[in-house]
PDB file of C-alpha atoms in Angstrom:
ATOM      1  CA  UNK A  22     201.465 125.281 112.429  1.00  0.00           C
ATOM      2  CA  UNK A  23     200.084 128.820 112.161  1.00  0.00           C
ATOM      3  CA  UNK A  24     196.348 129.384 112.308  1.00  0.00           C
ATOM      4  CA  UNK A  25     194.890 131.343 109.394  1.00  0.00           C
ATOM      5  CA  UNK A  26     194.374 135.071 109.851  1.00  0.00           C
ATOM      6  CA  UNK A  27     190.591 135.667 109.940  1.00  0.00           C
ATOM      7  CA  UNK A  28     191.111 138.866 107.928  1.00  0.00           C
ATOM      8  CA  UNK A  29     192.272 136.716 105.000  1.00  0.00           C
ATOM      9  CA  UNK A  30     188.941 134.875 104.828  1.00  0.00           C
ATOM     10  CA  UNK A  31     186.649 136.278 102.168  1.00  0.00           C
ATOM     11  CA  UNK A  32     183.382 137.754 103.467  1.00  0.00           C
ATOM     12  CA  UNK A  33     181.591 137.885 100.130  1.00  0.00           C
ATOM     13  CA  UNK A  34     177.891 136.992 100.167  1.00  0.00           C
ATOM     14  CA  UNK A  35     177.727 136.836 103.981  1.00  0.00           C
ATOM     15  CA  UNK A  36     174.146 136.047 105.087  1.00  0.00           C
ATOM     16  CA  UNK A  37     173.281 134.878 101.571  1.00  0.00           C
ATOM     17  CA  UNK A  38     174.008 131.191 101.966  1.00  0.00           C
ATOM     18  CA  UNK A  39     176.180 128.576 103.556  1.00  0.00           C
ATOM     19  CA  UNK A  40     179.649 128.356 102.034  1.00  0.00           C
ATOM     20  CA  UNK A  41     181.944 125.376 102.409  1.00  0.00           C
ATOM     21  CA  UNK A  42     185.545 125.800 101.354  1.00  0.00           C
ATOM     22  CA  UNK A  43     188.212 123.120 101.675  1.00  0.00           C
ATOM     23  CA  UNK A  44     191.980 123.552 101.757  1.00  0.00           C
ATOM     24  CA  UNK A  45     193.375 120.140 102.547  1.00  0.00           C
ATOM     25  CA  UNK A  46     195.664 120.344 105.537  1.00  0.00           C
ATOM     26  CA  UNK A  47     196.450 118.283 108.649  1.00  0.00           C
ATOM     27  CA  UNK A  48     195.756 119.709 112.126  1.00  0.00           C
ATOM     28  CA  UNK A  49     194.712 118.255 115.469  1.00  0.00           C
ATOM     29  CA  UNK A  50     192.117 120.760 116.638  1.00  0.00           C
ATOM     30  CA  UNK A  51     188.963 122.298 115.273  1.00  0.00           C
ATOM     31  CA  UNK A  52     189.061 126.081 114.944  1.00  0.00           C
ATOM     32  CA  UNK A  53     185.596 127.621 114.853  1.00  0.00           C
ATOM     33  CA  UNK A  54     184.983 131.289 114.201  1.00  0.00           C
ATOM     34  CA  UNK A  55     181.548 132.862 114.077  1.00  0.00           C
ATOM     35  CA  UNK A  56     180.460 136.381 113.203  1.00  0.00           C
ATOM     36  CA  UNK A  57     177.371 138.239 114.355  1.00  0.00           C
ATOM     37  CA  UNK A  58     176.743 141.603 112.666  1.00  0.00           C
ATOM     38  CA  UNK A  59     180.232 141.491 111.153  1.00  0.00           C
ATOM     39  CA  UNK A  60     181.965 141.103 114.544  1.00  0.00           C
ATOM     40  CA  UNK A  61     184.228 138.035 114.559  1.00  0.00           C
ATOM     41  CA  UNK A  62     184.265 135.825 117.637  1.00  0.00           C
ATOM     42  CA  UNK A  63     186.716 132.907 117.760  1.00  0.00           C
ATOM     43  CA  UNK A  64     187.109 129.830 119.880  1.00  0.00           C
ATOM     44  CA  UNK A  65     189.312 126.752 119.775  1.00  0.00           C
ATOM     45  CA  UNK A  66     187.856 123.383 120.654  1.00  0.00           C
ATOM     46  CA  UNK A  67     189.048 119.818 120.385  1.00  0.00           C
ATOM     47  CA  UNK A  68     187.766 117.835 117.466  1.00  0.00           C
ATOM     48  CA  UNK A  69     185.168 115.213 118.377  1.00  0.00           C
ATOM     49  CA  UNK A  70     185.838 112.946 115.420  1.00  0.00           C
ATOM     50  CA  UNK A  71     188.485 110.305 114.750  1.00  0.00           C
ATOM     51  CA  UNK A  72     190.138 112.535 112.143  1.00  0.00           C
ATOM     52  CA  UNK A  73     191.122 116.161 112.495  1.00  0.00           C
ATOM     53  CA  UNK A  74     189.889 119.260 110.722  1.00  0.00           C
ATOM     54  CA  UNK A  75     190.267 122.995 110.747  1.00  0.00           C
ATOM     55  CA  UNK A  76     186.900 124.687 110.455  1.00  0.00           C
ATOM     56  CA  UNK A  77     185.596 128.224 110.422  1.00  0.00           C
ATOM     57  CA  UNK A  78     182.129 129.713 110.303  1.00  0.00           C
ATOM     58  CA  UNK A  79     181.656 133.350 109.288  1.00  0.00           C
ATOM     59  CA  UNK A  80     177.986 134.294 109.683  1.00  0.00           C
ATOM     60  CA  UNK A  81     176.722 132.202 106.807  1.00  0.00           C
ATOM     61  CA  UNK A  82     180.145 131.306 105.409  1.00  0.00           C
ATOM     62  CA  UNK A  83     181.585 127.901 106.331  1.00  0.00           C
ATOM     63  CA  UNK A  84     185.307 127.529 105.727  1.00  0.00           C
ATOM     64  CA  UNK A  85     186.599 124.024 106.290  1.00  0.00           C
ATOM     65  CA  UNK A  86     190.149 122.693 106.068  1.00  0.00           C
ATOM     66  CA  UNK A  87     190.265 118.916 106.133  1.00  0.00           C
ATOM     67  CA  UNK A  88     192.896 116.522 107.451  1.00  0.00           C
ATOM     68  CA  UNK A  89     194.230 115.445 104.054  1.00  0.00           C
ATOM     69  CA  UNK A  90     197.330 116.161 102.016  1.00  0.00           C
ATOM     70  CA  UNK A  91     198.352 119.769 101.535  1.00  0.00           C
ATOM     71  CA  UNK A  92     198.496 121.276  98.043  1.00  0.00           C
ATOM     72  CA  UNK A  93     195.309 119.526  96.966  1.00  0.00           C
ATOM     73  CA  UNK A  94     192.784 121.735  95.263  1.00  0.00           C
ATOM     74  CA  UNK A  95     190.246 123.388  97.555  1.00  0.00           C
ATOM     75  CA  UNK A  96     186.634 124.076  96.747  1.00  0.00           C
ATOM     76  CA  UNK A  97     183.719 126.227  97.773  1.00  0.00           C
ATOM     77  CA  UNK A  98     180.023 125.403  97.641  1.00  0.00           C
ATOM     78  CA  UNK A  99     176.943 127.439  98.392  1.00  0.00           C
ATOM     79  CA  UNK A 100     174.212 125.757 100.451  1.00  0.00           C
ATOM     80  CA  UNK A 101     170.931 127.442 101.221  1.00  0.00           C
ATOM     81  CA  UNK A 102     168.261 129.501  99.545  1.00  0.00           C
ATOM     82  CA  UNK A 103     167.470 133.146  98.887  1.00  0.00           C
ATOM     83  CA  UNK A 104     166.912 134.262 102.480  1.00  0.00           C
ATOM     84  CA  UNK A 105     169.009 134.213 105.629  1.00  0.00           C
ATOM     85  CA  UNK A 106     170.993 130.970 105.998  1.00  0.00           C
ATOM     86  CA  UNK A 107     173.664 130.601 108.659  1.00  0.00           C
ATOM     87  CA  UNK A 108     176.018 127.771 109.540  1.00  0.00           C
ATOM     88  CA  UNK A 109     176.834 127.362 113.219  1.00  0.00           C
ATOM     89  CA  UNK A 110     178.626 123.998 113.524  1.00  0.00           C
ATOM     90  CA  UNK A 111     180.632 121.577 111.373  1.00  0.00           C
ATOM     91  CA  UNK A 112     181.244 117.926 112.189  1.00  0.00           C
ATOM     92  CA  UNK A 113     183.453 115.524 110.250  1.00  0.00           C
ATOM     93  CA  UNK A 114     181.654 112.209 109.813  1.00  0.00           C
ATOM     94  CA  UNK A 115     183.103 108.696 109.939  1.00  0.00           C
ATOM     95  CA  UNK A 116     183.128 108.501 106.126  1.00  0.00           C
ATOM     96  CA  UNK A 117     185.284 111.691 106.040  1.00  0.00           C
ATOM     97  CA  UNK A 118     182.371 113.753 104.821  1.00  0.00           C
ATOM     98  CA  UNK A 119     180.917 116.697 106.696  1.00  0.00           C
ATOM     99  CA  UNK A 120     177.725 117.649 108.472  1.00  0.00           C
ATOM    100  CA  UNK A 121     176.840 121.343 108.706  1.00  0.00           C
ATOM    101  CA  UNK A 122     174.110 122.551 111.066  1.00  0.00           C
ATOM    102  CA  UNK A 123     172.623 125.990 111.525  1.00  0.00           C
ATOM    103  CA  UNK A 124     169.380 127.685 110.660  1.00  0.00           C
ATOM    104  CA  UNK A 125     167.600 128.960 107.585  1.00  0.00           C
ATOM    105  CA  UNK A 126     164.772 131.259 106.596  1.00  0.00           C
ATOM    106  CA  UNK A 127     164.663 129.915 103.048  1.00  0.00           C
ATOM    107  CA  UNK A 128     162.704 126.671 103.218  1.00  0.00           C
ATOM    108  CA  UNK A 129     159.996 126.804 105.889  1.00  0.00           C
ATOM    109  CA  UNK A 130     156.361 127.594 105.221  1.00  0.00           C
ATOM    110  CA  UNK A 131     155.887 130.128 108.028  1.00  0.00           C
ATOM    111  CA  UNK A 132     158.595 132.648 107.124  1.00  0.00           C
ATOM    112  CA  UNK A 133     160.743 132.224 110.228  1.00  0.00           C
ATOM    113  CA  UNK A 134     164.069 130.556 111.027  1.00  0.00           C
ATOM    114  CA  UNK A 135     164.255 126.761 111.143  1.00  0.00           C
ATOM    115  CA  UNK A 136     167.016 124.247 111.841  1.00  0.00           C
ATOM    116  CA  UNK A 137     168.921 123.560 108.611  1.00  0.00           C
ATOM    117  CA  UNK A 138     171.309 120.630 108.148  1.00  0.00           C
ATOM    118  CA  UNK A 139     173.511 119.722 105.157  1.00  0.00           C
ATOM    119  CA  UNK A 140     175.547 116.548 104.725  1.00  0.00           C
ATOM    120  CA  UNK A 141     178.355 116.378 102.159  1.00  0.00           C
ATOM    121  CA  UNK A 142     180.894 113.846 101.005  1.00  0.00           C
ATOM    122  CA  UNK A 143     184.655 114.273 101.451  1.00  0.00           C
ATOM    123  CA  UNK A 144     184.791 116.557  98.401  1.00  0.00           C
ATOM    124  CA  UNK A 145     182.052 118.873  99.636  1.00  0.00           C
ATOM    125  CA  UNK A 146     179.369 117.546  97.284  1.00  0.00           C
ATOM    126  CA  UNK A 147     175.941 117.628  98.898  1.00  0.00           C
ATOM    127  CA  UNK A 148     174.528 114.210  99.825  1.00  0.00           C
ATOM    128  CA  UNK A 149     171.363 115.563 101.396  1.00  0.00           C
ATOM    129  CA  UNK A 150     169.986 118.632 103.124  1.00  0.00           C
ATOM    130  CA  UNK A 151     166.920 119.127 105.260  1.00  0.00           C
ATOM    131  CA  UNK A 152     165.192 121.795 107.290  1.00  0.00           C
ATOM    132  CA  UNK A 153     163.285 121.035 110.472  1.00  0.00           C
ATOM    133  CA  UNK A 154     160.271 123.233 111.200  1.00  0.00           C
ATOM    134  CA  UNK A 155     157.882 122.460 114.033  1.00  0.00           C
ATOM    135  CA  UNK A 156     155.929 125.673 113.583  1.00  0.00           C
ATOM    136  CA  UNK A 157     158.199 127.730 115.828  1.00  0.00           C
ATOM    137  CA  UNK A 158     161.523 129.579 115.559  1.00  0.00           C
ATOM    138  CA  UNK A 159     164.291 126.972 115.788  1.00  0.00           C
ATOM    139  CA  UNK A 160     168.088 127.336 115.790  1.00  0.00           C
ATOM    140  CA  UNK A 161     170.872 124.733 115.838  1.00  0.00           C
ATOM    141  CA  UNK A 162     174.239 125.477 117.460  1.00  0.00           C
ATOM    142  CA  UNK A 163     175.933 122.154 118.202  1.00  0.00           C
ATOM    143  CA  UNK A 164     175.841 118.474 117.258  1.00  0.00           C
ATOM    144  CA  UNK A 165     177.487 115.103 117.677  1.00  0.00           C
ATOM    145  CA  UNK A 166     177.431 111.710 115.962  1.00  0.00           C
ATOM    146  CA  UNK A 167     175.510 108.915 117.701  1.00  0.00           C
ATOM    147  CA  UNK A 168     176.301 105.213 118.017  1.00  0.00           C
ATOM    148  CA  UNK A 169     173.620 104.203 115.498  1.00  0.00           C
ATOM    149  CA  UNK A 170     175.091 106.382 112.740  1.00  0.00           C
ATOM    150  CA  UNK A 171     172.652 109.235 113.258  1.00  0.00           C
ATOM    151  CA  UNK A 172     173.206 112.666 114.724  1.00  0.00           C
ATOM    152  CA  UNK A 173     172.036 114.567 117.783  1.00  0.00           C
ATOM    153  CA  UNK A 174     171.572 118.337 117.392  1.00  0.00           C
ATOM    154  CA  UNK A 175     171.045 120.987 120.065  1.00  0.00           C
ATOM    155  CA  UNK A 176     169.941 124.604 119.876  1.00  0.00           C
ATOM    156  CA  UNK A 177     166.968 126.624 120.988  1.00  0.00           C
ATOM    157  CA  UNK A 178     163.294 127.024 120.178  1.00  0.00           C
ATOM    158  CA  UNK A 179     160.699 129.732 120.824  1.00  0.00           C
ATOM    159  CA  UNK A 180     157.203 130.423 119.623  1.00  0.00           C
ATOM    160  CA  UNK A 181     157.719 134.015 118.447  1.00  0.00           C
ATOM    161  CA  UNK A 182     160.570 136.517 118.377  1.00  0.00           C
ATOM    162  CA  UNK A 183     159.221 138.074 121.584  1.00  0.00           C
ATOM    163  CA  UNK A 184     159.053 134.818 123.535  1.00  0.00           C
ATOM    164  CA  UNK A 185     161.782 133.292 125.703  1.00  0.00           C
ATOM    165  CA  UNK A 186     164.055 130.485 124.516  1.00  0.00           C
ATOM    166  CA  UNK A 187     163.996 126.847 125.513  1.00  0.00           C
ATOM    167  CA  UNK A 188     166.695 124.275 124.843  1.00  0.00           C
ATOM    168  CA  UNK A 189     165.845 122.331 121.679  1.00  0.00           C
ATOM    169  CA  UNK A 190     167.173 118.798 121.129  1.00  0.00           C
ATOM    170  CA  UNK A 191     166.526 116.720 118.024  1.00  0.00           C
ATOM    171  CA  UNK A 192     167.744 113.362 116.758  1.00  0.00           C
ATOM    172  CA  UNK A 193     168.063 112.688 113.041  1.00  0.00           C
ATOM    173  CA  UNK A 194     168.872 109.547 111.072  1.00  0.00           C
ATOM    174  CA  UNK A 195     171.997 109.093 108.899  1.00  0.00           C
ATOM    175  CA  UNK A 196     169.803 110.165 105.964  1.00  0.00           C
ATOM    176  CA  UNK A 197     168.533 113.361 107.598  1.00  0.00           C
ATOM    177  CA  UNK A 198     165.095 112.216 108.721  1.00  0.00           C
ATOM    178  CA  UNK A 199     163.750 113.528 112.024  1.00  0.00           C
ATOM    179  CA  UNK A 200     163.457 110.691 114.551  1.00  0.00           C
ATOM    180  CA  UNK A 201     162.365 112.711 117.581  1.00  0.00           C
ATOM    181  CA  UNK A 202     162.660 116.129 119.211  1.00  0.00           C
ATOM    182  CA  UNK A 203     162.228 117.583 122.662  1.00  0.00           C
ATOM    183  CA  UNK A 204     162.516 120.923 124.462  1.00  0.00           C
ATOM    184  CA  UNK A 205     163.700 121.698 127.979  1.00  0.00           C
ATOM    185  CA  UNK A 206     163.455 124.611 130.384  1.00  0.00           C
ATOM    186  CA  UNK A 207     160.965 127.198 131.518  1.00  0.00           C
ATOM    187  CA  UNK A 208     162.399 130.125 129.597  1.00  0.00           C
ATOM    188  CA  UNK A 209     165.671 131.803 128.543  1.00  0.00           C
ATOM    189  CA  UNK A 210     167.605 128.542 128.175  1.00  0.00           C
ATOM    190  CA  UNK A 211     169.700 127.727 125.118  1.00  0.00           C
ATOM    191  CA  UNK A 212     171.796 124.715 124.132  1.00  0.00           C
ATOM    192  CA  UNK A 213     175.147 125.337 122.473  1.00  0.00           C
ATOM    193  CA  UNK A 214     176.777 121.919 122.454  1.00  0.00           C
ATOM    194  CA  UNK A 215     175.866 118.263 122.914  1.00  0.00           C
ATOM    195  CA  UNK A 216     177.853 115.062 123.314  1.00  0.00           C
ATOM    196  CA  UNK A 217     176.625 111.488 123.020  1.00  0.00           C
ATOM    197  CA  UNK A 218     177.570 109.371 126.056  1.00  0.00           C
ATOM    198  CA  UNK A 219     178.619 105.717 126.160  1.00  0.00           C
ATOM    199  CA  UNK A 220     175.305 104.641 127.721  1.00  0.00           C
ATOM    200  CA  UNK A 221     173.314 106.058 124.801  1.00  0.00           C
ATOM    201  CA  UNK A 222     172.358 109.296 126.527  1.00  0.00           C
ATOM    202  CA  UNK A 223     173.420 112.877 125.894  1.00  0.00           C
ATOM    203  CA  UNK A 224     175.106 115.703 127.771  1.00  0.00           C
ATOM    204  CA  UNK A 225     173.878 119.201 126.871  1.00  0.00           C
ATOM    205  CA  UNK A 226     175.662 122.474 127.521  1.00  0.00           C
TER     206      UNK A 226
END
């Protein structure tokens, strides 16, 4: 099967919301592409979930191809507000829906970037969304499902734009409520991926 040409992916409204687009197709890996200042960076990684999906993230645009029958109608939804909203990771959930994690400037009370998470059903309809603001600048870059049905999310956190990063780890419930959070490191550390382990712990990268 041929991977889609990134040039064929529409870049309309980049940085103006999170976009989820589904073309229903079967594939055994997750293809993630991210863009920073219009420069596309691509990587191929194995899907963590029981089903397979083809996913792409274009600096605020999330393009997702699910593991269903081809020729079904695709869709596109806009998630976010009126400021900068960027998707950084997509995870297919056990109910065949999707969890999108990134960061947003649209919903916090202090005018900076906060972790932003959206959960949808299999058809891309929003089930819930939430932003997580602890009074600092927070980003989310990776996530995994946990044994209790919740989700573990990793990224970075810093007090101001001039301060150094620390790894930021937060656990949320299946309904998007914050259960706990923690930070690690003495400066200039970031977390880009996390995996739940069989003993209930987590491995951070």
